[in-house]
N, CA and C atoms as an extended XYZ file, in Angstrom:
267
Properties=species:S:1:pos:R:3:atomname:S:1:resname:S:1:resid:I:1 pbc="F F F"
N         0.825       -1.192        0.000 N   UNK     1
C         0.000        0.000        0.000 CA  UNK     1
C         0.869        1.255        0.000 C   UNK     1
N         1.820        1.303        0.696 N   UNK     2
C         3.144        2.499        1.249 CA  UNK     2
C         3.115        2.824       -0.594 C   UNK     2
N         3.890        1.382       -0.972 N   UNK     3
C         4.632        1.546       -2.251 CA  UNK     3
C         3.955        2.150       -3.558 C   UNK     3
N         2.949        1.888       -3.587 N   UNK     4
C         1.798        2.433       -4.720 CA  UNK     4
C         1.551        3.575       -4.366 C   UNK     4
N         1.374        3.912       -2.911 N   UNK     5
C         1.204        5.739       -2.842 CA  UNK     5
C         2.329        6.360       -2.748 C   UNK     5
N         3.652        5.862       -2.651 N   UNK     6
C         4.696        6.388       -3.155 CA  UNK     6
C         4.884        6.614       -4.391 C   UNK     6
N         4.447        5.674       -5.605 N   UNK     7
C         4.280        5.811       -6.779 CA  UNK     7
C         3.412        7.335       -7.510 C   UNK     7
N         2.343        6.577       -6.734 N   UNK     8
C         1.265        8.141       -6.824 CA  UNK     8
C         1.675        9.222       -6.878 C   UNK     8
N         2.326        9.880       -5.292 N   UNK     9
C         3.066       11.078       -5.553 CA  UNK     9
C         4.225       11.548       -6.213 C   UNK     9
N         4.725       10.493       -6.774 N   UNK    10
C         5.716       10.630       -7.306 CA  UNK    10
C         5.537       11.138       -8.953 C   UNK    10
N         4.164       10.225       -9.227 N   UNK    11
C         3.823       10.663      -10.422 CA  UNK    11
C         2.961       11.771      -10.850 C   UNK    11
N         2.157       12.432       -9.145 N   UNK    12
C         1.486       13.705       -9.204 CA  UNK    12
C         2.551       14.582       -9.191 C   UNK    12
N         3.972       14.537       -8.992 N   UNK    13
C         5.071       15.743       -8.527 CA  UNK    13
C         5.551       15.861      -10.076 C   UNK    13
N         5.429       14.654      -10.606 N   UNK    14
C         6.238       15.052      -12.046 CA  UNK    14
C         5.211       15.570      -12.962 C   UNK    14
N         3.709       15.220      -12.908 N   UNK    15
C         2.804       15.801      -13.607 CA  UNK    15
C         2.993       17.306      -13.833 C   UNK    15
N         2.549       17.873      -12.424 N   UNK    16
C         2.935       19.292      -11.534 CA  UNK    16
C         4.457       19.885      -12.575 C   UNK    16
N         5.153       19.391      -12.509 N   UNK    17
C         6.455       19.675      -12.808 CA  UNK    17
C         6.120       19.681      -14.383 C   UNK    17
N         6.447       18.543      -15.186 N   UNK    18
C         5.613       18.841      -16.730 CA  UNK    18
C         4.427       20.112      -16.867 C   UNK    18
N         3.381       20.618      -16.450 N   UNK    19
C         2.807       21.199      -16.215 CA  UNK    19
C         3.204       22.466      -16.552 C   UNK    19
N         4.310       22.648      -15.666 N   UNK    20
C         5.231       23.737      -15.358 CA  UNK    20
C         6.075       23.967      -16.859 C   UNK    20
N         7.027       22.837      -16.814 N   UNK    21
C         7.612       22.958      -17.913 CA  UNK    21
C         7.024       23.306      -19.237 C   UNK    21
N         5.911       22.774      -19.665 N   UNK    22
C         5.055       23.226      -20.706 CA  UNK    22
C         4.958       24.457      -20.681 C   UNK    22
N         4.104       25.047      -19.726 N   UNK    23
C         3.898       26.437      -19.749 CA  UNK    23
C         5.272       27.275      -19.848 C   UNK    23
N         6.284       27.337      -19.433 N   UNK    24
C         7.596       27.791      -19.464 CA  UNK    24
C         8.105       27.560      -21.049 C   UNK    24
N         8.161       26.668      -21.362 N   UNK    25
C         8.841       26.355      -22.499 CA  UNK    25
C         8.471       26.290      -23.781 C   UNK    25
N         7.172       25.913      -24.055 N   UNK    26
C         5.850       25.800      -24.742 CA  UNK    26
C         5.683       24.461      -25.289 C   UNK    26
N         6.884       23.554      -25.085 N   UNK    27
C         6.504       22.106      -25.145 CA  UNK    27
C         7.123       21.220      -23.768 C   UNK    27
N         6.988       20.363      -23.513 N   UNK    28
C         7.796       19.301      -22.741 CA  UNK    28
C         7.509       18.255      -22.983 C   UNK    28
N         7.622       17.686      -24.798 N   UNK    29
C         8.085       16.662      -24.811 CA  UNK    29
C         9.014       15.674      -24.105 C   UNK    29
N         9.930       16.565      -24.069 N   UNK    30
C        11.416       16.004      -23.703 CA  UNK    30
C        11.943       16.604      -22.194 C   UNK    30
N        11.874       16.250      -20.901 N   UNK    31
C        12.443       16.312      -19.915 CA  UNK    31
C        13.362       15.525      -19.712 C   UNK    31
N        14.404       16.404      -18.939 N   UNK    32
C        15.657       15.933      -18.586 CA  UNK    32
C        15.280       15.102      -17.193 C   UNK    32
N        16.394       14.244      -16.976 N   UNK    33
C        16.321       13.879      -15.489 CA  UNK    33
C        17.135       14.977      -14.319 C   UNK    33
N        17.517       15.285      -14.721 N   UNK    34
C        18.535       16.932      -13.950 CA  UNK    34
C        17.176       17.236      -13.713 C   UNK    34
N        15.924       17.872      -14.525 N   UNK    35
C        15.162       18.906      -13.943 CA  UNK    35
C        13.980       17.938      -13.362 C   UNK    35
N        13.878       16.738      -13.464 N   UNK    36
C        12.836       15.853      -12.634 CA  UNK    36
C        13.652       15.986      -11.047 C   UNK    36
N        14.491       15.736      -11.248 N   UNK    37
C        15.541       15.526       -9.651 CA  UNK    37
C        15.213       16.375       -9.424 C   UNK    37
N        15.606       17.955       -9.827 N   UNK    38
C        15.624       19.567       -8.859 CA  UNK    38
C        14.667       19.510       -8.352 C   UNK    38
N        13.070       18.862       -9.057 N   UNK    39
C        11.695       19.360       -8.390 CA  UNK    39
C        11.806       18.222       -7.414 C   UNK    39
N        12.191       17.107       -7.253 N   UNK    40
C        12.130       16.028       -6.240 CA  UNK    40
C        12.490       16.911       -5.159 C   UNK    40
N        13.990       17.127       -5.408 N   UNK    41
C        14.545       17.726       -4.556 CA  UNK    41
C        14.609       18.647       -3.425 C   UNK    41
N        13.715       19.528       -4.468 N   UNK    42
C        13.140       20.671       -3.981 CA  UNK    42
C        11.934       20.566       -3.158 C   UNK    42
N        11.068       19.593       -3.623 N   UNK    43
C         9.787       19.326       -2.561 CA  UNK    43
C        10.493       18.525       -1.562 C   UNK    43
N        11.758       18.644       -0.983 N   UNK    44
C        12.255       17.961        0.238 CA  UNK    44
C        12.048       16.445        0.373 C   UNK    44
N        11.932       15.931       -1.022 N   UNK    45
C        12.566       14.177       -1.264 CA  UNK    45
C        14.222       14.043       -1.567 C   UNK    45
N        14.548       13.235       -0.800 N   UNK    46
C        15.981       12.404       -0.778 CA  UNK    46
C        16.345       11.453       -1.363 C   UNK    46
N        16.605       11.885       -2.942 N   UNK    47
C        16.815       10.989       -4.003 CA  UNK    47
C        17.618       11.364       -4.596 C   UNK    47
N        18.209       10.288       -5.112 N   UNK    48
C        18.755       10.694       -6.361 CA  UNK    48
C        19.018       10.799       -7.461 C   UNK    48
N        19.949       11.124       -8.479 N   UNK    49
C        19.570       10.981      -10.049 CA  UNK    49
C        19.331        9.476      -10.494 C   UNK    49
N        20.596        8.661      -10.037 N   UNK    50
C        20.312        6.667      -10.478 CA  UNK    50
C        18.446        6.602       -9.791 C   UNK    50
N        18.037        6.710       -8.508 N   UNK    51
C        16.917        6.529       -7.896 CA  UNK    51
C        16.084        6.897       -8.859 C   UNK    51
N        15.787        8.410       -9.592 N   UNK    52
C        14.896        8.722      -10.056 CA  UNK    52
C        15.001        8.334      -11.505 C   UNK    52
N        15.640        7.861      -12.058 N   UNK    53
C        15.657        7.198      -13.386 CA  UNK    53
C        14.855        5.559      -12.818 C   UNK    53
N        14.826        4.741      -11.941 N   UNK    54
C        14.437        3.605      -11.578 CA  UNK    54
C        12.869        3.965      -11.203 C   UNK    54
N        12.796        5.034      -10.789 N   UNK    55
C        11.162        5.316      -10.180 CA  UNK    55
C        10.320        5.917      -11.803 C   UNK    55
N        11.479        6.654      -12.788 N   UNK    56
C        10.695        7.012      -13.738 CA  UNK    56
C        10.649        5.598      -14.456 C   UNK    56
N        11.486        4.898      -14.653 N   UNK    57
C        10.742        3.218      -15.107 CA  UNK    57
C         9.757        2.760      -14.683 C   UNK    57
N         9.802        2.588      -13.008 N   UNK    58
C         8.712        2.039      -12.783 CA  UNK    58
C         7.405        2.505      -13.180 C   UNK    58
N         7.129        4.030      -13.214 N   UNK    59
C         6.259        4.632      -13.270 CA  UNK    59
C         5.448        4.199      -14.499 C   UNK    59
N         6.552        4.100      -15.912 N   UNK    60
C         6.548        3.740      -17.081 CA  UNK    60
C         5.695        2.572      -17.568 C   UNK    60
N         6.695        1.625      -16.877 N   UNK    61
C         5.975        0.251      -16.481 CA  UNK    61
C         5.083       -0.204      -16.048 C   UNK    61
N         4.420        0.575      -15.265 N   UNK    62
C         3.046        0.396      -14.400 CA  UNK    62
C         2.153        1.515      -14.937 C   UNK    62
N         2.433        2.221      -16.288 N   UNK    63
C         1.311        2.792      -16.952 CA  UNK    63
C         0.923        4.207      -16.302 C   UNK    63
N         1.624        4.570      -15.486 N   UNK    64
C         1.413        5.840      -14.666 CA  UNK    64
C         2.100        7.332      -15.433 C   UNK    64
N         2.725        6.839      -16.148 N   UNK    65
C         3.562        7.843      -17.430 CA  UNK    65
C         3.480        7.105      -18.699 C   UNK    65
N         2.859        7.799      -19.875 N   UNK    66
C         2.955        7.399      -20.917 CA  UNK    66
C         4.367        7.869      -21.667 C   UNK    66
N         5.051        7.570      -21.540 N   UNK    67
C         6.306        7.836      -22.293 CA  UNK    67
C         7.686        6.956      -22.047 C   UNK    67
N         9.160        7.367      -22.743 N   UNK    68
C         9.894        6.263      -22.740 CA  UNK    68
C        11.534        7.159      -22.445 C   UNK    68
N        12.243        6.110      -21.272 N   UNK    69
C        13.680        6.781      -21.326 CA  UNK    69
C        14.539        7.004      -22.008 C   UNK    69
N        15.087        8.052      -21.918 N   UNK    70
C        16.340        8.097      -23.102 CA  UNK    70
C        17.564        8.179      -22.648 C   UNK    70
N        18.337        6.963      -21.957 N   UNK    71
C        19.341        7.010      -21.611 CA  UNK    71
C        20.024        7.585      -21.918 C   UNK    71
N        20.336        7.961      -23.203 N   UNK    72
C        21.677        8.771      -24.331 CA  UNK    72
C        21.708       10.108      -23.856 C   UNK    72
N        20.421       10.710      -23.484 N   UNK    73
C        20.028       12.246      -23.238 CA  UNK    73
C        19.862       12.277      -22.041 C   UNK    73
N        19.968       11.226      -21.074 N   UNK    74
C        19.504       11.461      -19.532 CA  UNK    74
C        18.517       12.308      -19.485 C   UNK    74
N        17.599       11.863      -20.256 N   UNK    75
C        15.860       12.558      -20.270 CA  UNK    75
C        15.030       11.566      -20.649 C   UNK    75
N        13.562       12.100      -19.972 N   UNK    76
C        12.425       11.048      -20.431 CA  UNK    76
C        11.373       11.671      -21.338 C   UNK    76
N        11.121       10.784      -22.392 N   UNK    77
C        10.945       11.288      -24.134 CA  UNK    77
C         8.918       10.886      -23.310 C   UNK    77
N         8.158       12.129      -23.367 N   UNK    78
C         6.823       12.241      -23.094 CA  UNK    78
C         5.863       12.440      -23.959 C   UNK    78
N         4.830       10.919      -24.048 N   UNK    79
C         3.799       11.165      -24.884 CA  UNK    79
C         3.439       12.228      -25.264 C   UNK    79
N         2.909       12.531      -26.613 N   UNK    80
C         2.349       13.596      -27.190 CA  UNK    80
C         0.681       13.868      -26.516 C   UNK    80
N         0.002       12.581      -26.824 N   UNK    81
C        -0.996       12.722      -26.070 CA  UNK    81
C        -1.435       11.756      -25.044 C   UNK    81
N        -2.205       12.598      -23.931 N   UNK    82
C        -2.013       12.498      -22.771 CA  UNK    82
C        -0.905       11.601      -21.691 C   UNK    82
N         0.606       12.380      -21.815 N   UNK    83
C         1.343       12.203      -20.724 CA  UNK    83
C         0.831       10.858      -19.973 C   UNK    83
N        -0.119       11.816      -19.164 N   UNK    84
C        -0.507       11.246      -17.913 CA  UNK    84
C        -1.857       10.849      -17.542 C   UNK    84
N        -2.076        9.136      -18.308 N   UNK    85
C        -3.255        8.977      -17.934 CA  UNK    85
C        -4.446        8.930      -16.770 C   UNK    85
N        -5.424        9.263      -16.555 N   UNK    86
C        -6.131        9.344      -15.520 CA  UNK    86
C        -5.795        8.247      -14.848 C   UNK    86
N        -5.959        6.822      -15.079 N   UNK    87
C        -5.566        5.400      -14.129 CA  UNK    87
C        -4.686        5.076      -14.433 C   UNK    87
N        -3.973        4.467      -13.878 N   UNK    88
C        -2.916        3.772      -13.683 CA  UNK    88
C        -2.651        2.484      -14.272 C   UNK    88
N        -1.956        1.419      -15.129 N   UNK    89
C        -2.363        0.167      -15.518 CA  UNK    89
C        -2.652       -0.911      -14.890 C   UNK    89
Protein backbone atom coordinates (compact mmCIF):
# COMPACT_ATOMS: atom_id res chain seq x y z
CA UNK A 1 0.00 0.00 0.00
CA UNK A 2 3.14 2.50 1.25
CA UNK A 3 4.63 1.55 -2.25
CA UNK A 4 1.80 2.43 -4.72
CA UNK A 5 1.20 5.74 -2.84
CA UNK A 6 4.70 6.39 -3.16
CA UNK A 7 4.28 5.81 -6.78
CA UNK A 8 1.26 8.14 -6.82
CA UNK A 9 3.07 11.08 -5.55
CA UNK A 10 5.72 10.63 -7.31
CA UNK A 11 3.82 10.66 -10.42
CA UNK A 12 1.49 13.70 -9.20
CA UNK A 13 5.07 15.74 -8.53
CA UNK A 14 6.24 15.05 -12.05
CA UNK A 15 2.80 15.80 -13.61
CA UNK A 16 2.93 19.29 -11.53
CA UNK A 17 6.46 19.67 -12.81
CA UNK A 18 5.61 18.84 -16.73
CA UNK A 19 2.81 21.20 -16.21
CA UNK A 20 5.23 23.74 -15.36
CA UNK A 21 7.61 22.96 -17.91
CA UNK A 22 5.05 23.23 -20.71
CA UNK A 23 3.90 26.44 -19.75
CA UNK A 24 7.60 27.79 -19.46
CA UNK A 25 8.84 26.36 -22.50
CA UNK A 26 5.85 25.80 -24.74
CA UNK A 27 6.50 22.11 -25.14
CA UNK A 28 7.80 19.30 -22.74
CA UNK A 29 8.08 16.66 -24.81
CA UNK A 30 11.42 16.00 -23.70
CA UNK A 31 12.44 16.31 -19.91
CA UNK A 32 15.66 15.93 -18.59
CA UNK A 33 16.32 13.88 -15.49
CA UNK A 34 18.54 16.93 -13.95
CA UNK A 35 15.16 18.91 -13.94
CA UNK A 36 12.84 15.85 -12.63
CA UNK A 37 15.54 15.53 -9.65
CA UNK A 38 15.62 19.57 -8.86
CA UNK A 39 11.69 19.36 -8.39
CA UNK A 40 12.13 16.03 -6.24
CA UNK A 41 14.55 17.73 -4.56
CA UNK A 42 13.14 20.67 -3.98
CA UNK A 43 9.79 19.33 -2.56
CA UNK A 44 12.26 17.96 0.24
CA UNK A 45 12.57 14.18 -1.26
CA UNK A 46 15.98 12.40 -0.78
CA UNK A 47 16.82 10.99 -4.00
CA UNK A 48 18.75 10.69 -6.36
CA UNK A 49 19.57 10.98 -10.05
CA UNK A 50 20.31 6.67 -10.48
CA UNK A 51 16.92 6.53 -7.90
CA UNK A 52 14.90 8.72 -10.06
CA UNK A 53 15.66 7.20 -13.39
CA UNK A 54 14.44 3.61 -11.58
CA UNK A 55 11.16 5.32 -10.18
CA UNK A 56 10.70 7.01 -13.74
CA UNK A 57 10.74 3.22 -15.11
CA UNK A 58 8.71 2.04 -12.78
CA UNK A 59 6.26 4.63 -13.27
CA UNK A 60 6.55 3.74 -17.08
CA UNK A 61 5.97 0.25 -16.48
CA UNK A 62 3.05 0.40 -14.40
CA UNK A 63 1.31 2.79 -16.95
CA UNK A 64 1.41 5.84 -14.67
CA UNK A 65 3.56 7.84 -17.43
CA UNK A 66 2.95 7.40 -20.92
CA UNK A 67 6.31 7.84 -22.29
CA UNK A 68 9.89 6.26 -22.74
CA UNK A 69 13.68 6.78 -21.33
CA UNK A 70 16.34 8.10 -23.10
CA UNK A 71 19.34 7.01 -21.61
CA UNK A 72 21.68 8.77 -24.33
CA UNK A 73 20.03 12.25 -23.24
CA UNK A 74 19.50 11.46 -19.53
CA UNK A 75 15.86 12.56 -20.27
CA UNK A 76 12.42 11.05 -20.43
CA UNK A 77 10.94 11.29 -24.13
CA UNK A 78 6.82 12.24 -23.09
CA UNK A 79 3.80 11.17 -24.88
CA UNK A 80 2.35 13.60 -27.19
CA UNK A 81 -1.00 12.72 -26.07
CA UNK A 82 -2.01 12.50 -22.77
CA UNK A 83 1.34 12.20 -20.72
CA UNK A 84 -0.51 11.25 -17.91
CA UNK A 85 -3.25 8.98 -17.93
CA UNK A 86 -6.13 9.34 -15.52
CA UNK A 87 -5.57 5.40 -14.13
CA UNK A 88 -2.92 3.77 -13.68
CA UNK A 89 -2.36 0.17 -15.52
Amino acid sequence: QLYKLRMLLYRNLFKRAYVVIKTVRGQANRITLQDLHAVAVKAGWDVDQDEMECILATLIAQGYIKGKLDPGRDAVMMSKSRPFPRDGA
